[in-house]
Short mmCIF file of C-alpha atoms in Angstrom, two decimals:
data_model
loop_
_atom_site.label_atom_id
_atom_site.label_comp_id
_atom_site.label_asym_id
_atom_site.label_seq_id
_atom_site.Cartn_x
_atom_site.Cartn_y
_atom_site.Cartn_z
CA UNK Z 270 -98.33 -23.67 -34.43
CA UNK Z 271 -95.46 -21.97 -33.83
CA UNK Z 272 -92.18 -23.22 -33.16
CA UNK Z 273 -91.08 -20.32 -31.43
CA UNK Z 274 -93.58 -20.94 -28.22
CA UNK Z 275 -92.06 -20.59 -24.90
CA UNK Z 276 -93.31 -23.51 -23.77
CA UNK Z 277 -90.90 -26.42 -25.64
CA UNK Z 278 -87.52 -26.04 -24.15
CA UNK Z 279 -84.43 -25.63 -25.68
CA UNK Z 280 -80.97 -27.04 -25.69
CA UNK Z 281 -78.34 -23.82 -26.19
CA UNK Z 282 -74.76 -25.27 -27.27
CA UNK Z 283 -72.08 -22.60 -26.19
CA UNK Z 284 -68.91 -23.69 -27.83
CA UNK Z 285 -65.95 -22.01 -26.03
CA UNK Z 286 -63.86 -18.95 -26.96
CA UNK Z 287 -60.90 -18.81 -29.44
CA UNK Z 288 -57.17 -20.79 -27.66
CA UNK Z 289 -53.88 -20.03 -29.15
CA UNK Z 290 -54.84 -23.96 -31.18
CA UNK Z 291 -58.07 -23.10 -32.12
CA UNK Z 292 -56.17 -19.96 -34.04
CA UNK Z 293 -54.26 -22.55 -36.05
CA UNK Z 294 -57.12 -25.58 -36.36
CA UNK Z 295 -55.07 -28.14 -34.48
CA UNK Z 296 -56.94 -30.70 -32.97
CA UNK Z 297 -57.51 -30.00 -29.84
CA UNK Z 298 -58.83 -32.67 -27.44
CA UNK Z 299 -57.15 -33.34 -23.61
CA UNK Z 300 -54.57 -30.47 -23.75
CA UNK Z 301 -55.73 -28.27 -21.14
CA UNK Z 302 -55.48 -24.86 -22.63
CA UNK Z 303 -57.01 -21.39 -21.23
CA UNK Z 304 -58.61 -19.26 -23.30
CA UNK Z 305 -56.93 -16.18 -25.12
CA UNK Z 306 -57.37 -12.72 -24.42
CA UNK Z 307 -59.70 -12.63 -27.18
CA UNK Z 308 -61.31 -15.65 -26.50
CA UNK Z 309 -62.08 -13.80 -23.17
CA UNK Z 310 -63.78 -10.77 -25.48
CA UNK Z 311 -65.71 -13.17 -27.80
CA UNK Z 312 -67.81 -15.06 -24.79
CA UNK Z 313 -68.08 -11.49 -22.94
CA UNK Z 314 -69.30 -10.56 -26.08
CA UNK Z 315 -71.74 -13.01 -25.99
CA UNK Z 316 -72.43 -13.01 -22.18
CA UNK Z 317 -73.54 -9.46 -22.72
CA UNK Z 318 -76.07 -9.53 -25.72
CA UNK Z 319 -77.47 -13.34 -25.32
CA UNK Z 320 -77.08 -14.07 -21.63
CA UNK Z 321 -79.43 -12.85 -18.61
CA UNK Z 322 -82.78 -11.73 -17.37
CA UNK Z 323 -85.02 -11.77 -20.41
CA UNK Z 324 -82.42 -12.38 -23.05
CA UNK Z 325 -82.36 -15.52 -25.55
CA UNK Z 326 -80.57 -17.55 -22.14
CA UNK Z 327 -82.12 -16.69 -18.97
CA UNK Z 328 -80.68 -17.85 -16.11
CA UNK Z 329 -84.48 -18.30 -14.50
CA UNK Z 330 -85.35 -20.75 -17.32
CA UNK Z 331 -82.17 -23.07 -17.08
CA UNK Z 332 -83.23 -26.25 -15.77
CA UNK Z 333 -79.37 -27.59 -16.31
CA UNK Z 334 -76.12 -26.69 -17.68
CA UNK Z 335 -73.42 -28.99 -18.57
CA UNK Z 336 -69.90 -28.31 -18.63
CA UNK Z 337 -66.83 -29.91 -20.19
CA UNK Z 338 -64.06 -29.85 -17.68
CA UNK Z 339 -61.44 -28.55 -19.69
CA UNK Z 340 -60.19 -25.39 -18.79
CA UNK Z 341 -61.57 -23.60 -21.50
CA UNK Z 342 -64.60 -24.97 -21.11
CA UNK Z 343 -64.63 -23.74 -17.10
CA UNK Z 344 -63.25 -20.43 -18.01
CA UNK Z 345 -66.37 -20.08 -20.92
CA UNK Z 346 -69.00 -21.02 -18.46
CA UNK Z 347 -67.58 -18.78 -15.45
CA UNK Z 348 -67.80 -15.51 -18.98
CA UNK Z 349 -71.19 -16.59 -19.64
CA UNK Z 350 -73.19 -17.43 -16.27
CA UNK Z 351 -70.50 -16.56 -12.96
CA UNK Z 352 -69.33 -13.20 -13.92
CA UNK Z 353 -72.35 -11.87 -16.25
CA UNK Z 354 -74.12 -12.35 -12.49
CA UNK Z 355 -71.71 -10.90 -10.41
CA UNK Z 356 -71.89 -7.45 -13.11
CA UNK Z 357 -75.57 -7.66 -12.91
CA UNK Z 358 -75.95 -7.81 -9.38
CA UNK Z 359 -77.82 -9.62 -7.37
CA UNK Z 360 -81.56 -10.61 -7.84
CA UNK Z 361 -82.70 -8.10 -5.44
CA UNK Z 362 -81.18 -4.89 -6.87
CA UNK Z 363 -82.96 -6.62 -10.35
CA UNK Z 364 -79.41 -8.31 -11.88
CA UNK Z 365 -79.67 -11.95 -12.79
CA UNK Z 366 -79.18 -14.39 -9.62
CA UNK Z 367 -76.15 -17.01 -10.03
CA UNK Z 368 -77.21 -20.37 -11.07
CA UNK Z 369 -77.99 -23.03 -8.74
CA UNK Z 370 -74.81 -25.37 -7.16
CA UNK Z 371 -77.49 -28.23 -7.95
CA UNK Z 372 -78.25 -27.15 -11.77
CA UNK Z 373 -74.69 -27.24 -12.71
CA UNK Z 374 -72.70 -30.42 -13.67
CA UNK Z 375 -69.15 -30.47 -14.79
CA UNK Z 376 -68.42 -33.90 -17.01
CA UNK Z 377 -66.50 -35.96 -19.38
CA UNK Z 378 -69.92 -36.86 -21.03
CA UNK Z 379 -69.53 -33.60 -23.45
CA UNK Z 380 -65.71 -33.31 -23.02
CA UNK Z 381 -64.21 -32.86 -26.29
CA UNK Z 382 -63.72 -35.99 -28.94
CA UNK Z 383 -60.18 -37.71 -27.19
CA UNK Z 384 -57.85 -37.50 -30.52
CA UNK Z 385 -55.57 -40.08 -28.60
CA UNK Z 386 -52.37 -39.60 -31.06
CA UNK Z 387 -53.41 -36.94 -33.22
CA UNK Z 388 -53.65 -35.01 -30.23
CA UNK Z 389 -51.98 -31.43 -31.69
CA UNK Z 390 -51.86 -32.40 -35.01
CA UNK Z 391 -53.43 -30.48 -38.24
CA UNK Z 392 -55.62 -32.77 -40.78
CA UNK Z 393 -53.24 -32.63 -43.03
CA UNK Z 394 -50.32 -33.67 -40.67
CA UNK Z 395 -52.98 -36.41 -39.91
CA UNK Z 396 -53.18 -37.51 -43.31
CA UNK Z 397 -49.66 -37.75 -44.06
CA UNK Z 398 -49.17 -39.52 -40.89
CA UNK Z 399 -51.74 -42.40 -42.32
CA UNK Z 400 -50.42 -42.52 -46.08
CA UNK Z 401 -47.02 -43.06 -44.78
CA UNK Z 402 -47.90 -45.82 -43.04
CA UNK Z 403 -50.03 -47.06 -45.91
CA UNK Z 404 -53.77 -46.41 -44.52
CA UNK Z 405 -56.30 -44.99 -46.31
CA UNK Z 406 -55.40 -46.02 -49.69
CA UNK Z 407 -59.23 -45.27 -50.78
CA UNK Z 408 -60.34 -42.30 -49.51
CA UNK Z 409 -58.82 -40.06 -47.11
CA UNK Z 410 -59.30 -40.29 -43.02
CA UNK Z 411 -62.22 -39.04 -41.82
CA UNK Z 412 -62.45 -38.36 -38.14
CA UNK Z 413 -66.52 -38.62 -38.33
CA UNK Z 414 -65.91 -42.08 -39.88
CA UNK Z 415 -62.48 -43.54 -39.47
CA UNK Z 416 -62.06 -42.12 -35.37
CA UNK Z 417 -58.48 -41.59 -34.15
CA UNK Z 418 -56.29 -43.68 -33.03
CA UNK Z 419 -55.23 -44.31 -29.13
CA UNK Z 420 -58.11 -41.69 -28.73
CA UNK Z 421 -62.20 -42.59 -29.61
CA UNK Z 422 -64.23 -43.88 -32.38
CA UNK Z 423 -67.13 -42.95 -33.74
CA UNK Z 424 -69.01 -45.43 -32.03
CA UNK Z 425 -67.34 -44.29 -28.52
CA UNK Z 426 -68.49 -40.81 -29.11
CA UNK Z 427 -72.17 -41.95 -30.62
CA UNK Z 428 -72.52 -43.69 -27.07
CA UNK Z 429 -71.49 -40.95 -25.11
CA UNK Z 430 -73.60 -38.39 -26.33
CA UNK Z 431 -76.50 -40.45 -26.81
CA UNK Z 432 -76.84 -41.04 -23.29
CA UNK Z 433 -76.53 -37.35 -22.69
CA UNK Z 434 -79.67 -36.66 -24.92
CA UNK Z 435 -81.32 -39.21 -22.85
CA UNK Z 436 -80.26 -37.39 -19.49
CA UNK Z 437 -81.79 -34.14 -21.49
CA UNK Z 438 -84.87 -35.37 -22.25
CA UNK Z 439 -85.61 -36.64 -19.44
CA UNK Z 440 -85.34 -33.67 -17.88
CA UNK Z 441 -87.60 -32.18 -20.99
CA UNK Z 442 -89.90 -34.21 -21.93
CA UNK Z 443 -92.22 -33.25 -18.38
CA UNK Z 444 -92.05 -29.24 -19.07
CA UNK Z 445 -93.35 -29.86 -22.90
CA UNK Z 446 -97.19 -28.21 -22.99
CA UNK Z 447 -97.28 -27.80 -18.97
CA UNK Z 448 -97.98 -24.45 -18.80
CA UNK Z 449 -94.11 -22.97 -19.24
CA UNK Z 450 -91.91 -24.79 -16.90
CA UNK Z 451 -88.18 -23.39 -17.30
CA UNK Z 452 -86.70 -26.99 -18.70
CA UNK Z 453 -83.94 -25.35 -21.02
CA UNK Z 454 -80.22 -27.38 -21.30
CA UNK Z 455 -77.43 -25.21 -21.76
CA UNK Z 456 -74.38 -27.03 -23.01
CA UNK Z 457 -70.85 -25.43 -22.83
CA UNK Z 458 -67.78 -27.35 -24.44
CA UNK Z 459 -66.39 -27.41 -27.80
CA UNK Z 460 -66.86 -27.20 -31.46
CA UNK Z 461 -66.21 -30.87 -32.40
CA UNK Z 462 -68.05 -32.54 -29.86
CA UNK Z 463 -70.84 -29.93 -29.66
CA UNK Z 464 -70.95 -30.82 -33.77
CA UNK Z 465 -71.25 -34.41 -33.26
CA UNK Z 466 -74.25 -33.61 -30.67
CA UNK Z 467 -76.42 -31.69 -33.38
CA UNK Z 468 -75.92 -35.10 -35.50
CA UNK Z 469 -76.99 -36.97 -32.75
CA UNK Z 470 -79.84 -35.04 -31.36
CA UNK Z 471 -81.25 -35.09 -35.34
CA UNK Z 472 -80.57 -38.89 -35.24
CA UNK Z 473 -78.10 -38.62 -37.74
CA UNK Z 474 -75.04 -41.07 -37.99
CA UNK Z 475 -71.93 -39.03 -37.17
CA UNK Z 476 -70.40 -40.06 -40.99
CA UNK Z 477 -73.39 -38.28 -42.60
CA UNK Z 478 -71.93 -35.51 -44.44
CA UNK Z 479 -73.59 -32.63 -42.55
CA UNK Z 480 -71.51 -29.59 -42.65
CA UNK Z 481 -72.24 -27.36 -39.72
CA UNK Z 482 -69.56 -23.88 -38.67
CA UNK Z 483 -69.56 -23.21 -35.16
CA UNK Z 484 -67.37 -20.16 -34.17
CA UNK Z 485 -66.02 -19.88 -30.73
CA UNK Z 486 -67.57 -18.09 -28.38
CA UNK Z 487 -70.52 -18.57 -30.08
CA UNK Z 488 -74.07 -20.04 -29.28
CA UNK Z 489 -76.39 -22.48 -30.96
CA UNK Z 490 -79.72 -23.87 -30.46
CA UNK Z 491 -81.46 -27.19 -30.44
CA UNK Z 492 -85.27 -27.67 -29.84
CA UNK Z 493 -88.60 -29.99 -30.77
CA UNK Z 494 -90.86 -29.62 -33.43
CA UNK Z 495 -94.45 -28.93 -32.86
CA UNK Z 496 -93.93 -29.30 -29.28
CA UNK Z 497 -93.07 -32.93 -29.36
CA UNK Z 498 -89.77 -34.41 -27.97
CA UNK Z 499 -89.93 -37.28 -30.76
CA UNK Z 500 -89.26 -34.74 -33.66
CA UNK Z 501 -85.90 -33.09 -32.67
CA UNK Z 502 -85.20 -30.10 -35.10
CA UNK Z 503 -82.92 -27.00 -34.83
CA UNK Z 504 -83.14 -23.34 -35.50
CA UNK Z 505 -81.91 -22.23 -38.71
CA UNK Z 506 -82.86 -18.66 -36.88
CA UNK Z 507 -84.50 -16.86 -34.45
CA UNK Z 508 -86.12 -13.87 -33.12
CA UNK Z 509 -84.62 -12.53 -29.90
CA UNK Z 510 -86.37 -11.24 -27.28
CA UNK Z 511 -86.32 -7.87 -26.89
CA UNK Z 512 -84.65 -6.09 -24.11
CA UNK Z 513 -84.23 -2.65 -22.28
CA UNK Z 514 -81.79 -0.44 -23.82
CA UNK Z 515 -78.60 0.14 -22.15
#
């Protein structure tokens, strides 16, 4: 059986374009930044190639996005959904329709991990922070294990997303084997969070060292195995569909 059958949904993760902190890996939680220039080309980029009318996300088979509402977040969905529609045209001169008011939810649920007072900082900066103060004698900090502090924990975060895979398969769990009803997620937000949700979604603790990369701009996917919504899995790869040449 393959897993590659239209008929189990997906979950798409869309992590959001490069920022001038993302350039320089400081942790980047509540700051409100917009995306650079070339943050703008890397989700165009991706608009273009992954997103539309029989591409890997089509708009017809989105049963829900959600957004982050940080600003980069907003100005990555509006690249991949708002303005890929608006250059398509509309569905009756055969461009991809906007999404749905009612399909589209902007919330703190997959905001970004709240860094509280490392806010800004670099790991290392983090780090030296700690020793100075005499923490971590044993092992370094570990944001997956050790959380940050006046921002969340691991456990805060585990709770969080957890009840966002609930809201998701609830929404999934009816369109499994029924004949092809659209039922895929499409999360936009950012490469921490979206990290911890891959963790969660294989049932993983978020301390289990599972090293994932996750570029921004770029896309990632989440699924079941064997058509079943009790054996979460994830694509290693896949086969696009193919499209019309431009």
């Amino acid at each position: 059986m393959s897993d590659l059958d239209a008929t189990t949904p997906r979950v798409f993760l869309a992590r959001h374009g490069e920022t001038e902190w993302t350039k320089n890996g400081r942790y980047t939680g509540t700051t409100d930044l917009a995306l650079t220039p070339y943050g703008i080309t890397q989700v165009a980029g991706t608009a273009r190639q992954l997103v539309g009318s029989g591409k890997l996300i089509d708009p017809a088979n989105v049963a829900h996005v959600y957004v982050s509402p940080r600003l980069r977040a907003r100005q990555t969905f509006d690249l991949l959904f708002s303005s890929n529609a608006r250059a398509a045209g509309d569905a009756a001169a055969g461009g991809v329709p906007p999404l749905a008011t009612e399909k589209v939810t902007v919330t703190e649920d997959i905001a970004e991990w709240d860094y509280g007072d490392y806010e800004g900082l670099l790991v290392g900066e983090i780090r030296a922070r700690r020793k100075e103060r005499g923490m971590d004698g044993e092992r370094p900090w570990n944001i997956w294990r050790d959380g940050c502090e006046g921002g969340e924990s691991a456990e805060q975060v585990t709770d969080r997303l957890d009840k966002m895979i609930a809201k998701i398969r609830e929404i999934q769990e009816p369109c499994i084997n029924n004949g092809g009803k659209p039922a895929d997620v499409v999360l936009v937000a950012h490469g921490l969070i979206l990290r911890a949700f891959v963790k969660r979604w294989l049932r993983y603790p978020l301390d289990d060292p599972l090293p994932m990369m996750f570029s921004p701009g770029a896309i990632g996917v989440l699924s079941y195995k064997n058509h079943n919504v009790d054996e979460p899995g994830f694509y290693v790869g896949m086969a696009l569909p193919m499209t019309e040449l431009d």
